[in-house]
Short mmCIF file of C-alpha atoms in Angstrom, two decimals:
data_model
loop_
_atom_site.label_atom_id
_atom_site.label_comp_id
_atom_site.label_asym_id
_atom_site.label_seq_id
_atom_site.Cartn_x
_atom_site.Cartn_y
_atom_site.Cartn_z
CA GLY L 20 80.27 -85.40 -107.76
CA ASP L 21 77.11 -85.19 -109.78
CA SER L 22 73.82 -85.18 -107.90
CA VAL L 23 70.08 -84.77 -108.41
CA THR L 24 67.60 -83.38 -105.90
CA GLN L 25 63.83 -83.85 -106.26
CA MET L 26 61.00 -82.43 -104.25
CA GLU L 27 60.01 -84.79 -101.50
CA GLY L 28 56.80 -86.70 -101.76
CA PRO L 29 54.38 -88.12 -101.52
CA VAL L 30 52.30 -85.82 -103.69
CA THR L 31 48.53 -86.27 -103.78
CA LEU L 32 46.36 -84.45 -106.29
CA SER L 33 42.85 -84.62 -107.63
CA GLU L 34 42.19 -85.66 -111.21
CA GLU L 35 42.64 -82.81 -113.74
CA ALA L 36 44.88 -80.82 -111.37
CA PHE L 37 48.11 -79.20 -112.53
CA LEU L 38 51.28 -81.06 -111.62
CA THR L 39 54.78 -79.80 -110.96
CA ILE L 40 57.58 -81.97 -109.59
CA ASN L 41 60.73 -79.98 -108.99
CA CYS L 42 64.16 -81.30 -109.92
CA THR L 43 67.53 -79.56 -109.63
CA TYR L 44 70.93 -80.95 -110.41
CA THR L 45 74.63 -80.46 -109.80
CA ALA L 46 77.08 -81.52 -112.49
CA THR L 47 80.56 -80.54 -113.56
CA GLY L 48 79.94 -81.00 -117.28
CA TYR L 49 76.96 -80.67 -119.58
CA PRO L 50 74.73 -83.56 -118.64
CA SER L 51 71.72 -85.05 -120.35
CA LEU L 52 68.60 -84.94 -118.17
CA PHE L 53 65.85 -87.52 -117.85
CA TRP L 54 62.56 -88.23 -116.17
CA TYR L 55 61.74 -91.87 -115.52
CA VAL L 56 58.42 -93.25 -114.27
CA GLN L 57 57.86 -96.44 -112.31
CA TYR L 58 54.33 -97.83 -112.27
CA PRO L 59 53.43 -100.32 -109.52
CA GLY L 60 55.09 -103.69 -110.08
CA GLU L 61 56.98 -102.55 -113.18
CA GLY L 62 60.48 -101.40 -114.07
CA LEU L 63 61.48 -97.81 -114.65
CA GLN L 64 60.45 -96.42 -118.02
CA LEU L 65 61.89 -93.41 -119.74
CA LEU L 66 59.25 -90.67 -119.76
CA LEU L 67 61.18 -87.87 -121.45
CA LYS L 68 64.65 -86.47 -121.84
CA ALA L 69 66.61 -83.39 -122.89
CA THR L 70 70.22 -83.35 -123.99
CA LYS L 71 71.15 -79.67 -124.02
CA ALA L 72 70.20 -76.34 -122.50
CA ASP L 73 66.74 -74.97 -123.42
CA ASP L 74 65.64 -78.31 -124.87
CA LYS L 75 62.11 -79.33 -123.92
CA GLY L 76 61.31 -82.99 -123.50
CA SER L 77 57.68 -84.05 -123.78
CA ASN L 78 55.66 -87.25 -123.71
CA LYS L 79 52.13 -88.31 -122.68
CA GLY L 80 51.24 -84.71 -121.79
CA PHE L 81 54.27 -84.30 -119.52
CA GLU L 82 56.89 -81.65 -120.23
CA ALA L 83 60.23 -80.59 -118.77
CA THR L 84 62.64 -77.88 -119.95
CA TYR L 85 66.42 -78.07 -119.45
CA ARG L 86 67.28 -74.81 -117.64
CA LYS L 87 71.04 -74.42 -117.38
CA GLU L 88 70.86 -71.05 -115.62
CA THR L 89 68.86 -72.50 -112.74
CA THR L 90 70.20 -76.07 -113.10
CA SER L 91 66.65 -77.36 -113.12
CA PHE L 92 64.48 -79.82 -115.03
CA HIS L 93 61.03 -79.52 -113.47
CA LEU L 94 58.33 -81.96 -114.60
CA GLU L 95 54.89 -80.51 -115.44
CA LYS L 96 51.54 -81.74 -116.66
CA GLY L 97 48.51 -79.58 -117.18
CA SER L 98 45.81 -82.09 -116.24
CA VAL L 99 46.71 -85.29 -114.43
CA GLN L 100 44.79 -88.54 -114.58
CA VAL L 101 44.41 -91.40 -112.14
CA SER L 102 46.60 -93.50 -114.44
CA ASP L 103 49.50 -91.08 -113.81
CA SER L 104 49.83 -92.41 -110.27
CA ALA L 105 53.40 -93.73 -110.04
CA VAL L 106 56.85 -92.90 -108.74
CA TYR L 107 58.78 -90.35 -110.81
CA PHE L 108 62.58 -90.17 -110.90
CA CYS L 109 64.69 -87.33 -112.20
CA ALA L 110 68.14 -88.38 -113.44
CA LEU L 111 71.21 -87.11 -115.22
CA SER L 112 73.90 -88.67 -117.32
CA ASP L 113 77.27 -87.04 -117.68
CA GLN L 114 78.32 -87.25 -121.31
CA GLY L 115 81.70 -88.55 -120.33
CA THR L 116 80.60 -91.40 -118.06
CA ALA L 117 79.36 -93.97 -120.54
CA GLN L 118 75.65 -93.69 -119.88
CA LYS L 119 75.88 -93.92 -116.10
CA LEU L 120 72.75 -92.45 -114.57
CA VAL L 121 72.56 -90.49 -111.32
CA PHE L 122 69.04 -90.53 -109.87
CA GLY L 123 67.08 -88.31 -107.56
CA GLN L 124 65.27 -89.95 -104.66
CA GLY L 125 61.98 -90.32 -106.48
CA THR L 126 58.60 -88.68 -105.90
CA ARG L 127 55.51 -90.79 -105.34
CA LEU L 128 52.46 -89.29 -107.04
CA THR L 129 48.91 -90.34 -106.23
CA ILE L 130 45.97 -89.01 -108.23
CA ASN L 131 42.53 -89.32 -106.68
CA PRO L 132 39.40 -89.49 -108.87
CA GLY T 25 60.33 -103.90 -127.74
CA ALA T 26 63.38 -103.50 -125.46
CA VAL T 27 62.11 -105.58 -122.57
CA VAL T 28 64.30 -106.51 -119.63
CA SER T 29 63.35 -109.24 -117.19
CA GLN T 30 64.68 -110.15 -113.77
CA HIS T 31 64.44 -113.41 -111.90
CA PRO T 32 63.43 -113.96 -109.23
CA SER T 33 61.11 -111.06 -108.48
CA TRP T 34 61.55 -111.68 -104.77
CA VAL T 35 63.65 -113.99 -102.66
CA ILE T 36 64.07 -114.72 -98.96
CA CYS T 37 67.27 -116.36 -97.82
CA LYS T 38 69.04 -117.16 -94.58
CA SER T 39 72.04 -115.24 -93.36
CA GLY T 40 75.28 -116.72 -94.69
CA THR T 41 73.85 -118.16 -97.88
CA SER T 42 74.35 -116.87 -101.42
CA VAL T 43 71.67 -115.66 -103.81
CA LYS T 44 71.85 -115.26 -107.58
CA ILE T 45 69.72 -112.73 -109.47
CA GLU T 46 69.39 -112.92 -113.24
CA CYS T 47 68.87 -110.02 -115.63
CA ARG T 48 67.91 -110.75 -119.22
CA SER T 49 67.34 -108.54 -122.25
CA LEU T 50 64.53 -110.38 -124.01
CA ASP T 51 64.44 -108.87 -127.49
CA PHE T 52 67.75 -107.11 -127.93
CA GLN T 53 71.44 -107.59 -127.32
CA ALA T 54 72.99 -105.51 -124.59
CA THR T 55 76.72 -105.01 -124.49
CA THR T 56 76.37 -103.08 -121.24
CA MET T 57 74.18 -103.81 -118.25
CA PHE T 58 73.96 -101.91 -114.99
CA TRP T 59 73.08 -103.07 -111.47
CA TYR T 60 71.41 -100.71 -109.00
CA ARG T 61 70.36 -100.97 -105.40
CA GLN T 62 67.39 -99.12 -103.97
CA PHE T 63 66.66 -98.64 -100.29
CA PRO T 64 63.12 -97.81 -99.14
CA LYS T 65 62.12 -94.27 -100.06
CA GLN T 66 65.58 -93.60 -101.44
CA SER T 67 67.17 -93.23 -104.81
CA LEU T 68 68.65 -95.90 -107.02
CA MET T 69 72.35 -96.24 -106.36
CA LEU T 70 74.54 -97.61 -109.13
CA MET T 71 76.51 -100.61 -107.90
CA ALA T 72 78.38 -101.69 -111.00
CA THR T 73 78.60 -101.55 -114.77
CA SER T 74 78.78 -104.89 -116.53
CA ASN T 75 80.20 -105.33 -120.02
CA GLU T 76 79.80 -108.57 -121.92
CA GLY T 77 82.94 -110.68 -121.80
CA SER T 78 84.86 -108.51 -119.38
CA LYS T 79 85.06 -107.82 -115.68
CA ALA T 80 82.48 -105.55 -114.13
CA THR T 81 83.37 -102.04 -113.03
CA TYR T 82 82.26 -101.42 -109.45
CA GLU T 83 81.32 -98.08 -107.93
CA GLN T 84 83.26 -96.79 -104.98
CA GLY T 85 82.22 -98.46 -101.75
CA VAL T 86 80.72 -101.57 -103.38
CA GLU T 87 82.46 -104.80 -102.35
CA LYS T 88 83.28 -106.71 -105.52
CA ASP T 89 83.88 -109.95 -103.61
CA LYS T 90 80.45 -109.72 -102.03
CA PHE T 91 78.48 -108.73 -105.11
CA LEU T 92 79.73 -110.96 -107.92
CA ILE T 93 78.65 -109.90 -111.38
CA ASN T 94 78.91 -112.06 -114.48
CA HIS T 95 77.95 -110.94 -117.98
CA ALA T 96 78.50 -114.12 -119.95
CA SER T 97 76.36 -113.30 -122.98
CA LEU T 98 74.80 -110.32 -124.72
CA THR T 99 71.43 -111.08 -123.16
CA LEU T 100 72.27 -112.21 -119.63
CA SER T 101 73.96 -110.69 -116.61
CA THR T 102 73.87 -112.18 -113.12
CA LEU T 103 74.40 -110.66 -109.69
CA THR T 104 75.34 -113.04 -106.88
CA VAL T 105 75.13 -111.78 -103.32
CA THR T 106 77.59 -113.95 -101.45
CA SER T 107 77.36 -114.74 -97.73
CA ALA T 108 74.29 -112.55 -97.45
CA HIS T 109 73.53 -110.67 -94.25
CA PRO T 110 70.41 -108.79 -93.15
CA GLU T 111 71.99 -105.47 -94.16
CA ASP T 112 72.05 -106.74 -97.76
CA SER T 113 68.26 -106.79 -97.78
CA SER T 114 67.21 -104.38 -100.48
CA PHE T 115 65.61 -103.94 -103.89
CA TYR T 116 68.04 -104.76 -106.70
CA ILE T 117 67.36 -103.40 -110.18
CA CYS T 118 69.19 -104.06 -113.42
CA SER T 119 69.15 -102.16 -116.68
CA ALA T 120 70.40 -102.94 -120.16
CA SER T 121 71.78 -100.42 -122.58
CA TYR T 122 70.50 -100.36 -126.14
CA SER T 123 71.34 -98.14 -129.08
CA GLY T 124 68.31 -97.60 -131.27
CA ARG T 125 68.03 -96.49 -134.89
CA ALA T 126 68.10 -92.84 -133.87
CA GLY T 127 71.51 -93.32 -132.33
CA GLY T 128 72.57 -92.71 -128.78
CA TYR T 129 71.95 -95.10 -125.92
CA GLU T 130 68.97 -95.66 -123.71
CA GLN T 131 68.74 -97.80 -120.60
CA TYR T 132 65.86 -100.23 -120.24
CA PHE T 133 65.11 -101.35 -116.71
CA GLY T 134 64.03 -104.64 -115.24
CA PRO T 135 61.19 -104.79 -112.70
CA GLY T 136 63.57 -105.38 -109.79
CA THR T 137 64.23 -108.15 -107.27
CA ARG T 138 63.31 -107.81 -103.60
CA LEU T 139 65.91 -109.59 -101.44
CA THR T 140 65.19 -110.26 -97.78
CA VAL T 141 67.89 -111.86 -95.66
CA THR T 142 66.73 -113.36 -92.37
#
């Protein structure tokens, strides 16, 4: 079945550092790919998404490119802020499964001032 | 917009009792809601898909008689954990599906409910 694998956390960085959180997936079809963020005490929020190969999703300075050849969707940000501290989830949705999401295990990110 | 609430945010119950968790879409109508379970430091696992006015579709391995789901209106779905046991202790998260003006669907998530069974 479909699956998503994220780099294990926790990840701790200093403010203004470069961030990469790796995400790879396994799917039989052509899934849509997502990054969700969960701030402390809140529900998951969609951060960005990409629906086909070579698409780049971007939001709030974060970017991720749908790489079909490497089955990856790595999350990057050039300069992180303390307010980016949260748990980040990579997920996929198979087009044929009525919006069902398959999540990675989540990566906790802490940014120190 | 597109806010989803859950109630309660946390609950402690005794083994053998039942607990009901509510999931509400506050400013939109959701024909489909999803229930997830999250274990510590693990991923969200989809338990069931709930469609308004029809029976829920459960994922493989999820006991439908233990986790009763009701989606009585376009803004409310409930999950009842029946005869709860300590192994049911977990973080339960719901989401509601909404189709915006741009088309396609997006899931909006509630903040989750922490269940502890003693």
